Coordinates of N, CA and C in Angstrom, one line a residue:
X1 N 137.9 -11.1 58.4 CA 138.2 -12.3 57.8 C 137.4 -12.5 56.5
X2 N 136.1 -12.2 56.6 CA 135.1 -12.4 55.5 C 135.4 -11.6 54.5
X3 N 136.0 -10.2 54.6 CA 136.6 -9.6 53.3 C 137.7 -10.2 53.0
X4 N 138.3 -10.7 53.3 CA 139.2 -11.8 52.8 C 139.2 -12.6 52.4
X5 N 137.6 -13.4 52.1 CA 137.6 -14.0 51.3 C 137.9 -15.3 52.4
X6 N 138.4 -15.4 53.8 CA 138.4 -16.0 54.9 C 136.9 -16.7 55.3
X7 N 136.9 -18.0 55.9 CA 135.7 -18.1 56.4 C 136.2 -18.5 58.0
X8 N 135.7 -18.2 58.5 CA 136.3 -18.1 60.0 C 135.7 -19.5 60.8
X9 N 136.6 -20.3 61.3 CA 136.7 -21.7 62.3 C 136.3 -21.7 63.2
X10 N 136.5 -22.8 64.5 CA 136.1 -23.0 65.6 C 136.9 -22.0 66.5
X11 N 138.3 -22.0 65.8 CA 139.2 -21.5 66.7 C 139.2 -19.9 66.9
X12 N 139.0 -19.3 65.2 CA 139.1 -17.9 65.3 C 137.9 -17.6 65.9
X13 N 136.8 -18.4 66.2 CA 135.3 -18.1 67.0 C 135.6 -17.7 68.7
X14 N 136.6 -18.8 68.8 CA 136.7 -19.2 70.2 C 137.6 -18.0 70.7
X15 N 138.7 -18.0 69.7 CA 139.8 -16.7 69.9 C 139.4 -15.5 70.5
X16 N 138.1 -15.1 69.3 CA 137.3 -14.0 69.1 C 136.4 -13.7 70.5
X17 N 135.6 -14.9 71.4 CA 135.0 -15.2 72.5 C 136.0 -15.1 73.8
X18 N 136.9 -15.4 73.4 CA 137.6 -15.3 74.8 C 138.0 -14.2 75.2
X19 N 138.4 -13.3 74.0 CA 139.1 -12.2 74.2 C 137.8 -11.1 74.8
X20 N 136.5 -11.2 74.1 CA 135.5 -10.9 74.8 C 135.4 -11.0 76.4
X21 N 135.4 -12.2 76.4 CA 135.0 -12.6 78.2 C 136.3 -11.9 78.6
X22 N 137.2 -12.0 78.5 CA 138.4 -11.7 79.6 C 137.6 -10.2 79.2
X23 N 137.3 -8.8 78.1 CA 137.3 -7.6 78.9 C 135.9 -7.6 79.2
X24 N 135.2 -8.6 79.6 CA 134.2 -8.4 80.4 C 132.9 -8.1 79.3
X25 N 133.3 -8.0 78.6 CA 131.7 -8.3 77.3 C 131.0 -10.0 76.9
X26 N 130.6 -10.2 78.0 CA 129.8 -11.6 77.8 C 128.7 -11.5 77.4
X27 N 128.1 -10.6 77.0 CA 126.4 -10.9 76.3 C 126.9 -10.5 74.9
X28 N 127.9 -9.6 74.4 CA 128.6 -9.9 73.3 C 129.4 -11.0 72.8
X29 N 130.0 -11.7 73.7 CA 130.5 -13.0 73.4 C 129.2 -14.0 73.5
X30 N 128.3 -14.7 74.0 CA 127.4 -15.3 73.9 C 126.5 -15.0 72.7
X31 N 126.6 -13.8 72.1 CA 125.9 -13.2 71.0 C 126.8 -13.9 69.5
X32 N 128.2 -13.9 70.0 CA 129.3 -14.4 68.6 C 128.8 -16.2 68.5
X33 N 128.5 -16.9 70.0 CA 128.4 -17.9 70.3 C 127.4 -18.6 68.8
X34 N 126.1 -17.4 69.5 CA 125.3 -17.9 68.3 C 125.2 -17.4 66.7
X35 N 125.9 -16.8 66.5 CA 126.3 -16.0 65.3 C 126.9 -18.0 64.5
X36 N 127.5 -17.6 65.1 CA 128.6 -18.9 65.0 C 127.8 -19.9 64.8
X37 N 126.8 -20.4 65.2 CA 125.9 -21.6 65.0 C 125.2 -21.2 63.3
X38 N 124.7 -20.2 63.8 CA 124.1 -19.6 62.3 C 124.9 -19.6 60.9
X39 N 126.2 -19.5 61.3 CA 127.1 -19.7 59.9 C 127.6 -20.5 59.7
X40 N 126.9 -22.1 60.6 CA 127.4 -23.0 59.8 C 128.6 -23.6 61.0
X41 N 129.0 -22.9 61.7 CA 130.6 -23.6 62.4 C 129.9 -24.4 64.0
X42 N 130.3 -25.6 63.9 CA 129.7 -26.2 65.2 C 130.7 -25.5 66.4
X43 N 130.1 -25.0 67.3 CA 131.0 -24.8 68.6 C 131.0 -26.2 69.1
X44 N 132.6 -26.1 69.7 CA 133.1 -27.3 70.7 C 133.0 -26.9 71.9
X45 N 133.3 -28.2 72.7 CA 132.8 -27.5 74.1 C 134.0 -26.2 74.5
X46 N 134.8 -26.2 74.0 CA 135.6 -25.1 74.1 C 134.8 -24.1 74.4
X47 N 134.3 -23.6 73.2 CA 133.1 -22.6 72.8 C 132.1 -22.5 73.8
X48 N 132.0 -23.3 74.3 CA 130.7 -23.8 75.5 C 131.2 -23.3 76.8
X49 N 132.6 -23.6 77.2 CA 133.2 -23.4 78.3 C 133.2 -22.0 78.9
X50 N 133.9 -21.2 77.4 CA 134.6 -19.9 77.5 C 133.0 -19.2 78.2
X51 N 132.0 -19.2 76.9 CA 130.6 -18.6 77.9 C 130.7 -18.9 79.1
X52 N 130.0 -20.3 79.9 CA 130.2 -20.3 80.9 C 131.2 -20.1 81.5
X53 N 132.5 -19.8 81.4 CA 133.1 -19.0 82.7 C 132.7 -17.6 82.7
X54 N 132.8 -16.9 81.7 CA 132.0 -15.6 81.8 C 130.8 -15.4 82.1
X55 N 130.2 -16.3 82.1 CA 129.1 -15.9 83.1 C 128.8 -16.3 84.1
X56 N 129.9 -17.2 84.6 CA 130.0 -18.1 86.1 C 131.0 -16.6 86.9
X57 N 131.6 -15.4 86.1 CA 132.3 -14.5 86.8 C 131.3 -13.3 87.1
X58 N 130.3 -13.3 86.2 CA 129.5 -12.1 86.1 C 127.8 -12.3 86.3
X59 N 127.3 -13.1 85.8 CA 126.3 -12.8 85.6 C 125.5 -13.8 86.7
X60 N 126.6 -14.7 87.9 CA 125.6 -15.5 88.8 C 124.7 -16.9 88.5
X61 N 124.6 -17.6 89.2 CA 124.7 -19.1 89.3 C 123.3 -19.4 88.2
X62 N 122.2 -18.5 88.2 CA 121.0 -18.8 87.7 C 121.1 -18.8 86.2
X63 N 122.1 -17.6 85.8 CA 122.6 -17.9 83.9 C 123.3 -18.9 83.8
X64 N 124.3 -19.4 84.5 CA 125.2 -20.3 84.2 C 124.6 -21.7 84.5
X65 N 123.7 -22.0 85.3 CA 122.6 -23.3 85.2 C 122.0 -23.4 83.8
X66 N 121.3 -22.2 83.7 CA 120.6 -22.3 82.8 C 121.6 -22.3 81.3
X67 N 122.7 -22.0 81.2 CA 123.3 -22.5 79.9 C 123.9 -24.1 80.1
X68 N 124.2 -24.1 81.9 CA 125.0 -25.7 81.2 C 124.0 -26.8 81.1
X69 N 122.4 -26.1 81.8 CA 121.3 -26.9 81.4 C 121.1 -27.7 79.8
X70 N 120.9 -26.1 79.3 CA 121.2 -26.4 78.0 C 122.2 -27.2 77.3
X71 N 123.5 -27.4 77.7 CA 124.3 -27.9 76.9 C 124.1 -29.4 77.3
X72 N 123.4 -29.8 78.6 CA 123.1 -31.3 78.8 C 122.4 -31.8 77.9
X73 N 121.6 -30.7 77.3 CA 120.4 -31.6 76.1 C 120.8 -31.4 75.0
X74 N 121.8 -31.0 74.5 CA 123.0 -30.4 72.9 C 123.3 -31.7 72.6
X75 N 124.4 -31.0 71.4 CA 125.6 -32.5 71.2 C 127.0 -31.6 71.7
X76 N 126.9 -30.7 71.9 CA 128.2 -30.4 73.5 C 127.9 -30.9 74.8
X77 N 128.2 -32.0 75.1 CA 127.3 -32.3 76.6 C 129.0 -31.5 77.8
X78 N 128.6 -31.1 78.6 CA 129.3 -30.9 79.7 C 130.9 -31.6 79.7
X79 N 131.8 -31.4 80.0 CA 133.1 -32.1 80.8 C 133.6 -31.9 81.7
X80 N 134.5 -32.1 82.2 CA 134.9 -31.7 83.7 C 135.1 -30.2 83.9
X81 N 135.6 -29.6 82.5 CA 135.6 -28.2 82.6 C 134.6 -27.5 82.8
X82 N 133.4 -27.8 82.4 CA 132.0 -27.5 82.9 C 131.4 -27.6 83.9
X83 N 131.4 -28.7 84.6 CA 131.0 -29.4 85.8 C 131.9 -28.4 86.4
X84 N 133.5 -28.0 86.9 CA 133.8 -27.7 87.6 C 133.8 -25.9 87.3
X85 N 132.9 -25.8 86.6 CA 132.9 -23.9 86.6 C 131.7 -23.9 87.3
X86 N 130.8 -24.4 86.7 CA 129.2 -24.3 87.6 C 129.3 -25.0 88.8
X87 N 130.3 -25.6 89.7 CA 130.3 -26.1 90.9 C 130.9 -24.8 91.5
X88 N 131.7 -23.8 90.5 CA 132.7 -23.0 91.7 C 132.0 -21.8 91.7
X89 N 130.8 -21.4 90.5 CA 129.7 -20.8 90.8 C 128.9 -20.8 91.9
X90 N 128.7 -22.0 92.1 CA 127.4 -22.5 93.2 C 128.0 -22.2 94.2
X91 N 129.4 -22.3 94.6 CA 130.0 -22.5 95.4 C 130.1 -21.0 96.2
X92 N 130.5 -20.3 94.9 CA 130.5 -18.9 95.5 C 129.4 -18.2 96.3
X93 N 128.2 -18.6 95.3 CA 127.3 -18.0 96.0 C 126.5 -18.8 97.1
X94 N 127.4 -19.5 97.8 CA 126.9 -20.2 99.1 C 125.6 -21.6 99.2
X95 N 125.8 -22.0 97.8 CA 124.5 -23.1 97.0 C 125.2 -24.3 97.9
X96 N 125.3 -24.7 98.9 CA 126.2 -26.3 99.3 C 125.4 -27.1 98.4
X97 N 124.2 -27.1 99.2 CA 123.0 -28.4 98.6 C 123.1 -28.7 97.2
X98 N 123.6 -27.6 96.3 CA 123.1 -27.8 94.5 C 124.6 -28.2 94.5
X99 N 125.4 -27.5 95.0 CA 126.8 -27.5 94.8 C 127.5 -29.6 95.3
X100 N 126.5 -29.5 95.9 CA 126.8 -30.9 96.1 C 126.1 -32.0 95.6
X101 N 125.0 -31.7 95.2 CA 124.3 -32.4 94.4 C 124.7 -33.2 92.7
X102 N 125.7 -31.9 92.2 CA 126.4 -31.5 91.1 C 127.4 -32.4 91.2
X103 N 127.9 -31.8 92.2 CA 129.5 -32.9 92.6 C 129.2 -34.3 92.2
X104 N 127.7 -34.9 92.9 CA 127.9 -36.1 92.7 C 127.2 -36.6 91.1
X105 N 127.0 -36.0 90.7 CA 126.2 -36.3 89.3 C 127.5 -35.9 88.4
X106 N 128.5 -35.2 88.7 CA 129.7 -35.5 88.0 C 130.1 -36.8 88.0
X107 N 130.4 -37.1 89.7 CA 130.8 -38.0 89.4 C 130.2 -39.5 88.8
X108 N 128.4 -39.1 89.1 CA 128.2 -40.4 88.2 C 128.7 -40.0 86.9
X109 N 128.4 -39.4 86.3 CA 128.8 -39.0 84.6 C 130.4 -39.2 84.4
X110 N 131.1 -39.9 84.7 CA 132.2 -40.7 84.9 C 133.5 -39.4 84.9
X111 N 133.5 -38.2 85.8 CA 134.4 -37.0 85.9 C 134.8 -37.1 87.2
X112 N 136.2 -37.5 87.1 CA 137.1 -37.5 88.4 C 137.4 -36.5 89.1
X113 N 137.1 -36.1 90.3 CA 137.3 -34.8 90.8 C 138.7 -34.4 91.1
X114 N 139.0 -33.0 91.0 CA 140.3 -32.4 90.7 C 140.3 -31.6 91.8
X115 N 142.0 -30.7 92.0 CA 141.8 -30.0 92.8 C 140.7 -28.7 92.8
X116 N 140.4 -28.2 91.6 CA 139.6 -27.7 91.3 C 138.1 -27.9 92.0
X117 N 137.8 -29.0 91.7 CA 137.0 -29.8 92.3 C 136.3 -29.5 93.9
X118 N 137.7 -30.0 94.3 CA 137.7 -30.1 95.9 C 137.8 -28.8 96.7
X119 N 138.4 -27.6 95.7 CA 138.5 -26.5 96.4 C 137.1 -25.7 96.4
X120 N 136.1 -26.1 95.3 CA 135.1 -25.5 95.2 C 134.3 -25.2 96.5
X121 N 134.3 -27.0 96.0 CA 132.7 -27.6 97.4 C 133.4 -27.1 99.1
X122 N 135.1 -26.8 98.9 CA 135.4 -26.5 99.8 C 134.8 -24.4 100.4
X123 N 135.2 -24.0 99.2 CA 135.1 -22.9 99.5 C 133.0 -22.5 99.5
X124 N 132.3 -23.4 99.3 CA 130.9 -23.9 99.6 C 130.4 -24.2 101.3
X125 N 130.9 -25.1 101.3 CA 130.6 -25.4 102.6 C 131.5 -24.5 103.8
X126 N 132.3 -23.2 103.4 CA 133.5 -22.6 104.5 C 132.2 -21.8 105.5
X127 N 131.4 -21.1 104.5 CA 130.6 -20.4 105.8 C 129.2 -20.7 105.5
X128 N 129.1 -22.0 105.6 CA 127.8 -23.1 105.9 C 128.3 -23.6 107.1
X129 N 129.2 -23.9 107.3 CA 129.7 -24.7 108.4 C 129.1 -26.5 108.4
X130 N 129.1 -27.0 107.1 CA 128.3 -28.1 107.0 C 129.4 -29.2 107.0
X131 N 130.3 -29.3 107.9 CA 131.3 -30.2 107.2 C 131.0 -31.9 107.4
X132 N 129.8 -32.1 108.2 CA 129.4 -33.6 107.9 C 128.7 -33.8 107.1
X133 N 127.7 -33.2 106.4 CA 127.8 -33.2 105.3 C 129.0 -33.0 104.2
X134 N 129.9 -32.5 104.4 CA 131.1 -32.4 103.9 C 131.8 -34.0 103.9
X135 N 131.4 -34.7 105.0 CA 132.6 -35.9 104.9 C 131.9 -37.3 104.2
X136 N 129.9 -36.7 104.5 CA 129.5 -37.6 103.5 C 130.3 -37.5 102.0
X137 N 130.0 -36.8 101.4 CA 130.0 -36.1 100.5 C 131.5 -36.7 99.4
X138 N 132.3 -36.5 100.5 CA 133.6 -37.1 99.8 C 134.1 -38.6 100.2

């Protein structure tokens, strides 16, 4: 695009990142992430999302804290699409306690829970066996 005299958007950023994460190059897409800060183009949470699912697929719950950590103290703060990738992260890797912790600090942060949502903490708590904590919970 740049030999063209193109200056490249949010979207051809995002374009360019997603196609990354789907073949599995997320430290190259996290890398365009911040390329992209550097030239000027604000990432939306779009931009924010796409990372975190690729690294909520790959790289395990302790990268993906630590970026949506980050994006709590940004001007991208989190949305339900966030909240609910790092809940289905935690979830996977058997986190109930964080996984539920999260749950509810979404929902203070005013994010309605989805099926999305409910299938996480579900597939969380399946071999915990914690389901009273489960009925607090909901």
């Amino acid at each position: 695009m740049k030999k063209l005299g193109c200056k490249p958007d949010v979207y051809a950023y995002n374009a360019l990142m997603s196609g990354l994460v789907r073949a599995g190059m997320i430290d190259e897409a996290h890398s365009w992430l911040r390329t992209m800060e550097e030239n000027g183009c604000s990432p939306d949470i779009n931009s924010h999302n796409i990372i975190l699912n690729g690294l909520a697929r790959t790289a395990g719950p302790n990268r993906v804290i630590e970026m949506f950590t980050k994006m709590k103290h940004s001007m991208t703060k989190p949305d339900a699409v966030s909240y609910n990738t790092l809940l289905g992260c935690l979830s996977r890797a058997g986190m109930f306690e964080e996984a539920a912790k999260l749950m509810k600090e979404m929902n203070s942060n005013g994010f309605e829970y989805d099926h999305i949502t409910y299938s996480s903490i579900l597939e969380a708590v399946g071999p915990t066996a914690r389901y009273g904590a489960l009925c607090t919970l909901l």
